[in-house]
Every structure is written in C-alpha cells, then in structure tokens.
Amino acid sequence: MIVAEAVGRALAACGVGTAFGVVGSGNFHVTNALVAGGVRFVAARHEGGAATMADAYARMSGRAGVVSVHQGPGLTNALTGLTEAAKSRTPLIVLAGEATEVQSNFHIDQAALATAVGAVAMRVASPREAVSRAVEAYRVAVEERRTVLLNLPLDVQAAPFEGTVDVTPPALASAVPAADSSAGASASASGGASAGASGGISAGAAAELARVLGAAERPVFIAGRGARHARRELEELADLAGALLATSAVAKGLFRGSPWDLDVSGGFATPLAAELIRGADLVVAWGCALNMWTTRHGTLVSPGAKVVKVDLDPAAFKTHVPADLGVAGDVARVAEALAAQVASRPGYRSPEIAARVRAEGRWRDVPYEDESGGGRIDPRTLSIGLDDLLPRERIVAIDSGNFMGYPSMFMDVPDEGGFCFTQAFQSIGLGLATAIGAAVARPDRLPVAALGDGGALMGSAELETVVRLGLPMVIVVYDDEAYGAEVHHFGPHGHPLGTVTFPAADLAAIARGHGFAAVTVGGPGDLAGVAEWVAGPRDRPLLVHAKVTAEHGSWWLEEAFKGH
C-alpha cells in the first residue's frame, strides 16, 4: 500500500460516505482508495462544480463533504467553491495533490491559497503520519466546522506505507453549524455567558435570558443555520414566550406550518414580516449572526429593541448587530433549558396577528400587477406557477443574481431540509452544482435548481453530470439576457450597458443537446409543458428556459444596493 491509498482508506474508515471531484494524476490513487473503502465518488466536469457539490452535500446531509482535486490548477479551479464553503463554516475536506518542487509547472503555495480564503491548511508530510493527519483533518472539519485543505505531496503520496489503517474515528461533538457567516472563534467573548462543556447553558445565563424573555412584550425569534436542528425546542419556547418566528435565508422552511411563521427575515422579507420584526422589542437570534442581509443593513432591528444572540461561537455576539446579551451554547439545549423557567404569556401573539400572518405571510399573498406580455413572463407569475405545479417534497437550490429572490420567496419548501442557499460569497455560477450536491444528499426529494442565464451558462458543464447521474432534476433559468443586477444598478444612472447585456441564446436547445427535456416559457400558458413533465415518466431531467420580464430590478436588489 502507498501513502495515497492509506489516506483514502483512513477517511473512509472515519465515516466519509460520498466524495466529489475531478480526477487527475495527482489525486488518482487517493480517490480510488476512497472508492475501495466504500465511499461513493461523484465525478464532476469542473473542479469548481465539484467543490460546490461537496459543500451542498454536507449542508443537506449533515455529513462531512469531501472533494478530490489535482495539484495546482485542480485546486485553483475549485477555489470559488472552497471560498463559499469556508465562509459558510461547512465541514469539508479538500484532498489535493501537491507539487512541492518549485520548478514544476504545477507548483503554487497551496497552503497560502487555502489560508487566504479562510480554509485550514494541513499537509501529509511523511508516510508515518499519513493516517493520523487524515483523521485530524476529518476531526477539524466536523468538530470545528471548518473547510480543511489536506495537501498530499506527490513524492509522499507515492511512498510505501508500512503501518496499518486501523482507524478509530474521533469522538466528535455534534456537527451543529455555528451562526450564519460567523467568525469562527471558539473561546468565550467578553459580554457572553459561557456554556458548559456539554454545550448546555449555565444557571446564571439561563436566569438572565429567562428574565429578558419574561419582560418582552413583542419578542421575535430569528433562527439561522445554527438552529436548523432545533425546531421543536424553539417552537416550544416561543409558545411560552409569545414569540413570532422568522429565519435567515439559509434556514428557510424551519418553521413551515406554524401559524406564527413569518418566513425569511431581511431583504427577502414580506412587507408584513418587515413590519412585525421592526415592531419587536426583543429580537433573539438563534444560531444567526444577524448580518446585513438578515436585518436589511440593521434597519429591521428597532433602535429600542434588545438583542440577544445564542450561538456555539461567541465571536458572533459582537459581529454585525451586536448583542446586548450573548449566550454561548447549543441552540436546542439552551431553548430546552429556558422552557423550564419561562412562564406562559401572550407576548406578540394575538388573533389579529395570526389572521394577518395567514392572509399576508407569503409573498404570493401580496398583490402585484402581472407584467407578462410580449413573449416574456413576469418572474413572480413564473415562480408561483412552478410552485403550484411541482411536487411539494422538493429541495430548491438558488444561484446568485437579480432573479434570486423570486424562486427563493415564491417557491415554497416543506421544511429546513428543502432549501440550499450557497450565498456566503455571493458568486454566480454555483447554483447548478449546489443542486447536484443537494440531490445526492437527499434523493427522496425533487431537486429544483433556480438559475439566472449568466449563472446557467457559467455552470453548464455540469448539465452532463445531471444526466449521467440520472437525477430527475428541474432546472429553471430566469433569462433576462443580461447580468441583471448590473443593469439595474448602473442603468438608471445613464451608464452604457453593452458589457452586461447579451443576444438571445437558445438555452432549451443547449439542454436538449445534453439529454434533457426542455420547454421554453414566454407566458403563463407555456407552463403546460412543465405540467406534462411532472405527470411522468420523468425519465429525463427538465430545463425550463423562462424568458422573464426585465423592466426593473427586484425588490430585494433595491435593499442590497443600499450596502454598495
């Protein structure tokens, strides 16, 4: 056995279930060793796609993601996906061959590259440490919720391995994500109440938070990625405290079905959600850092409101909207501890509020003037139509761009496992790969990829991957023949737009060339083609080429531009 094989088998023994990648000479043996150890390998067509697939897989499966790439360009091709994963605190292991000879065409400082984008750089420096370093990379990825680059120097990979791959997987803490886009420190911060080693809450912290909840007349809970495992505990506490419920975008669907669910807070928020969150006298962020998107640059938090943050990572207490009270601990355990100390009270809940949530709580309930016409469909009408046609058991993945609020907010999801939102780095072109990784993680649900035309063409290499894997995916392309965000940002000021607008492209024909079924939608009546696909047999994936209206920017984009 050589070192590369020992590393692959060690990771398989740690519990890795699925790996993604593009295989070259520098990662050939380690990838085959993963497969020999029982790991499923999903071959992508581009390393950037592979990294994002692994990221999305980890988010939606709850298991560590693994991506395997060639030395040098294999890693640089993957860099945008790795940056997204690192910023999102995704447990991800990157296996990369490494050319250590300076004269090699493939030589770059791979460790510096990883560090620059927020990942943890590690290296297998000798045969003797091959297995221990692989196990440590797995531990850091899962326990510390980090993206780890494990460099595999070519000469070390090829060396004989004389030990045994007798791996005892590390005794890991629950891989609960920290707050959305939090900074990643692990020590207590000043001003925060520390948790015990069990991830629970100290008696003093519980008493103070119970006091704050008991004094609030209009409490709102905003749950983020770090709370996606804690619906039951948060709902029980909210029932006692009379709190309304909202989420960050990445936790969309967490409270679906609750009569007090305001859906997403921030730029995507409905007018009702924005009104009620602004009216809160207490905002409790559960595993949510309250970044500028979740709070509309802070404007959704009233100046007189008290802010509490509950998070595994105390660094989140001082970022974005600072907390008046920070409690370090696992969200579910903290909420459960508080439930024993909080007396039942109506809080923000009333029959009037409940009626308004029923009537105005979703974007599709907000009246609008349908602008479809002239061979183009209003993106709101498109999204509502797809929401009605597609099966409810779905997992929706969203690319970035002007269009993204429409599928995010007009297409519903059944729960927190139905929405995959890789937007910490705000790169376009990741949406299709995100949907593939999510589909591999959740084969029980219909995968839906929502893309703009720019992102669709960037990621089009992975259309072949969708067909090859036999995924019954629906890809919806919101085509405005432009980079719409730039058009609506610079156009009103009279700037020339020739660099960000494009001639029409037949995206349906491109999809058919890869083996897709495809329909072109220029008006509501064209959605009949989607209904036919849904009716069966769904033996091929479907691409919906939607020619959308583009007279003005989306509502959420107007909010985003306030930060520019």
PDB file of C-alpha atoms in Angstrom, residues 169-274:
ATOM      1  CA  PRO A 169     -12.970   7.609  14.281  1.00  0.00           C
ATOM      2  CA  PRO A 170     -12.581  10.634  16.549  1.00  0.00           C
ATOM      3  CA  ALA A 171     -15.214  11.060  19.231  1.00  0.00           C
ATOM      4  CA  LEU A 172     -16.770  14.130  17.676  1.00  0.00           C
ATOM      5  CA  ALA A 173     -19.175  16.631  19.127  1.00  0.00           C
ATOM      6  CA  SER A 174     -22.440  17.034  17.287  1.00  0.00           C
ATOM      7  CA  ALA A 175     -21.699  18.747  13.982  1.00  0.00           C
ATOM      8  CA  VAL A 176     -24.091  21.588  14.611  1.00  0.00           C
ATOM      9  CA  PRO A 177     -23.313  24.610  12.414  1.00  0.00           C
ATOM     10  CA  ALA A 178     -22.459  27.904  14.029  1.00  0.00           C
ATOM     11  CA  ALA A 179     -24.267  31.116  13.166  1.00  0.00           C
ATOM     12  CA  ASP A 180     -24.613  32.213   9.564  1.00  0.00           C
ATOM     13  CA  SER A 181     -21.279  33.668   8.382  1.00  0.00           C
ATOM     14  CA  SER A 182     -19.855  33.929  11.898  1.00  0.00           C
ATOM     15  CA  ALA A 183     -16.178  34.480  12.520  1.00  0.00           C
ATOM     16  CA  GLY A 184     -15.116  31.107  13.849  1.00  0.00           C
ATOM     17  CA  ALA A 185     -13.573  31.729  17.278  1.00  0.00           C
ATOM     18  CA  SER A 186     -14.040  29.056  19.905  1.00  0.00           C
ATOM     19  CA  ALA A 187     -13.283  30.876  23.155  1.00  0.00           C
ATOM     20  CA  SER A 188     -15.800  32.881  25.163  1.00  0.00           C
ATOM     21  CA  ALA A 189     -16.078  36.558  24.298  1.00  0.00           C
ATOM     22  CA  SER A 190     -16.496  39.311  26.830  1.00  0.00           C
ATOM     23  CA  GLY A 191     -20.142  40.064  27.433  1.00  0.00           C
ATOM     24  CA  GLY A 192     -21.239  36.488  26.712  1.00  0.00           C
ATOM     25  CA  ALA A 193     -22.490  33.923  29.184  1.00  0.00           C
ATOM     26  CA  SER A 194     -20.454  30.741  28.849  1.00  0.00           C
ATOM     27  CA  ALA A 195     -21.857  27.300  28.329  1.00  0.00           C
ATOM     28  CA  GLY A 196     -20.657  24.177  29.986  1.00  0.00           C
ATOM     29  CA  ALA A 197     -18.620  21.546  28.219  1.00  0.00           C
ATOM     30  CA  SER A 198     -21.828  19.739  27.334  1.00  0.00           C
ATOM     31  CA  GLY A 199     -22.914  22.610  25.116  1.00  0.00           C
ATOM     32  CA  GLY A 200     -25.727  23.469  27.532  1.00  0.00           C
ATOM     33  CA  ILE A 201     -26.273  26.697  29.443  1.00  0.00           C
ATOM     34  CA  SER A 202     -25.128  27.869  32.854  1.00  0.00           C
ATOM     35  CA  ALA A 203     -27.682  28.598  35.559  1.00  0.00           C
ATOM     36  CA  GLY A 204     -26.817  32.294  35.557  1.00  0.00           C
ATOM     37  CA  ALA A 205     -27.161  32.611  31.798  1.00  0.00           C
ATOM     38  CA  ALA A 206     -30.485  30.785  31.855  1.00  0.00           C
ATOM     39  CA  ALA A 207     -31.843  33.074  34.570  1.00  0.00           C
ATOM     40  CA  GLU A 208     -30.801  36.243  32.732  1.00  0.00           C
ATOM     41  CA  LEU A 209     -32.230  35.121  29.409  1.00  0.00           C
ATOM     42  CA  ALA A 210     -35.437  33.984  31.124  1.00  0.00           C
ATOM     43  CA  ARG A 211     -35.714  37.410  32.726  1.00  0.00           C
ATOM     44  CA  VAL A 212     -35.270  39.155  29.370  1.00  0.00           C
ATOM     45  CA  LEU A 213     -37.889  36.938  27.734  1.00  0.00           C
ATOM     46  CA  GLY A 214     -40.291  37.484  30.600  1.00  0.00           C
ATOM     47  CA  ALA A 215     -40.011  41.258  30.248  1.00  0.00           C
ATOM     48  CA  ALA A 216     -40.579  41.346  26.490  1.00  0.00           C
ATOM     49  CA  GLU A 217     -43.985  42.300  25.130  1.00  0.00           C
ATOM     50  CA  ARG A 218     -43.209  41.741  21.419  1.00  0.00           C
ATOM     51  CA  PRO A 219     -40.475  39.091  21.096  1.00  0.00           C
ATOM     52  CA  VAL A 220     -39.312  37.746  17.749  1.00  0.00           C
ATOM     53  CA  PHE A 221     -37.085  34.692  17.296  1.00  0.00           C
ATOM     54  CA  ILE A 222     -34.838  34.669  14.212  1.00  0.00           C
ATOM     55  CA  ALA A 223     -33.265  31.256  13.608  1.00  0.00           C
ATOM     56  CA  GLY A 224     -30.213  30.747  11.429  1.00  0.00           C
ATOM     57  CA  ARG A 225     -28.155  27.854  10.158  1.00  0.00           C
ATOM     58  CA  GLY A 226     -27.056  27.002  13.683  1.00  0.00           C
ATOM     59  CA  ALA A 227     -30.682  26.345  14.663  1.00  0.00           C
ATOM     60  CA  ARG A 228     -31.746  24.048  11.851  1.00  0.00           C
ATOM     61  CA  HIS A 229     -31.718  21.050  14.219  1.00  0.00           C
ATOM     62  CA  ALA A 230     -33.798  22.751  16.918  1.00  0.00           C
ATOM     63  CA  ARG A 231     -37.315  23.354  15.572  1.00  0.00           C
ATOM     64  CA  ARG A 232     -39.145  21.533  18.356  1.00  0.00           C
ATOM     65  CA  GLU A 233     -37.254  23.239  21.172  1.00  0.00           C
ATOM     66  CA  LEU A 234     -37.570  26.710  19.658  1.00  0.00           C
ATOM     67  CA  GLU A 235     -41.276  26.344  18.936  1.00  0.00           C
ATOM     68  CA  GLU A 236     -41.988  25.149  22.477  1.00  0.00           C
ATOM     69  CA  LEU A 237     -40.123  28.118  23.962  1.00  0.00           C
ATOM     70  CA  ALA A 238     -41.747  30.539  21.517  1.00  0.00           C
ATOM     71  CA  ASP A 239     -45.180  29.233  22.502  1.00  0.00           C
ATOM     72  CA  LEU A 240     -44.418  30.064  26.120  1.00  0.00           C
ATOM     73  CA  ALA A 241     -42.888  33.477  25.428  1.00  0.00           C
ATOM     74  CA  GLY A 242     -45.440  34.504  22.806  1.00  0.00           C
ATOM     75  CA  ALA A 243     -42.722  34.997  20.189  1.00  0.00           C
ATOM     76  CA  LEU A 244     -43.164  35.286  16.442  1.00  0.00           C
ATOM     77  CA  LEU A 245     -40.864  33.112  14.340  1.00  0.00           C
ATOM     78  CA  ALA A 246     -38.582  34.011  11.439  1.00  0.00           C
ATOM     79  CA  THR A 247     -35.403  32.651   9.865  1.00  0.00           C
ATOM     80  CA  SER A 248     -32.357  33.778   7.967  1.00  0.00           C
ATOM     81  CA  ALA A 249     -32.371  32.779   4.301  1.00  0.00           C
ATOM     82  CA  VAL A 250     -30.250  29.660   4.833  1.00  0.00           C
ATOM     83  CA  ALA A 251     -32.728  28.312   7.396  1.00  0.00           C
ATOM     84  CA  LYS A 252     -35.827  28.964   5.272  1.00  0.00           C
ATOM     85  CA  GLY A 253     -38.570  26.442   5.967  1.00  0.00           C
ATOM     86  CA  LEU A 254     -37.563  25.728   9.561  1.00  0.00           C
ATOM     87  CA  PHE A 255     -40.929  26.829  10.994  1.00  0.00           C
ATOM     88  CA  ARG A 256     -43.071  25.916   8.000  1.00  0.00           C
ATOM     89  CA  GLY A 257     -46.578  25.024   9.150  1.00  0.00           C
ATOM     90  CA  SER A 258     -46.513  27.144  12.292  1.00  0.00           C
ATOM     91  CA  PRO A 259     -49.256  29.794  12.401  1.00  0.00           C
ATOM     92  CA  TRP A 260     -46.620  32.245  13.687  1.00  0.00           C
ATOM     93  CA  ASP A 261     -44.079  31.678  10.897  1.00  0.00           C
ATOM     94  CA  LEU A 262     -43.040  34.958   9.249  1.00  0.00           C
ATOM     95  CA  ASP A 263     -40.712  33.108   6.861  1.00  0.00           C
ATOM     96  CA  VAL A 264     -37.419  34.847   5.984  1.00  0.00           C
ATOM     97  CA  SER A 265     -36.158  37.982   7.681  1.00  0.00           C
ATOM     98  CA  GLY A 266     -34.126  40.544   5.746  1.00  0.00           C
ATOM     99  CA  GLY A 267     -34.074  41.598   2.116  1.00  0.00           C
ATOM    100  CA  PHE A 268     -36.379  38.733   1.174  1.00  0.00           C
ATOM    101  CA  ALA A 269     -38.894  39.556   3.931  1.00  0.00           C
ATOM    102  CA  THR A 270     -42.520  40.183   3.059  1.00  0.00           C
ATOM    103  CA  PRO A 271     -43.905  43.621   3.945  1.00  0.00           C
ATOM    104  CA  LEU A 272     -45.708  42.016   6.895  1.00  0.00           C
ATOM    105  CA  ALA A 273     -42.572  40.288   8.193  1.00  0.00           C
ATOM    106  CA  ALA A 274     -40.580  43.517   7.927  1.00  0.00           C
TER     107      ALA A 274
END
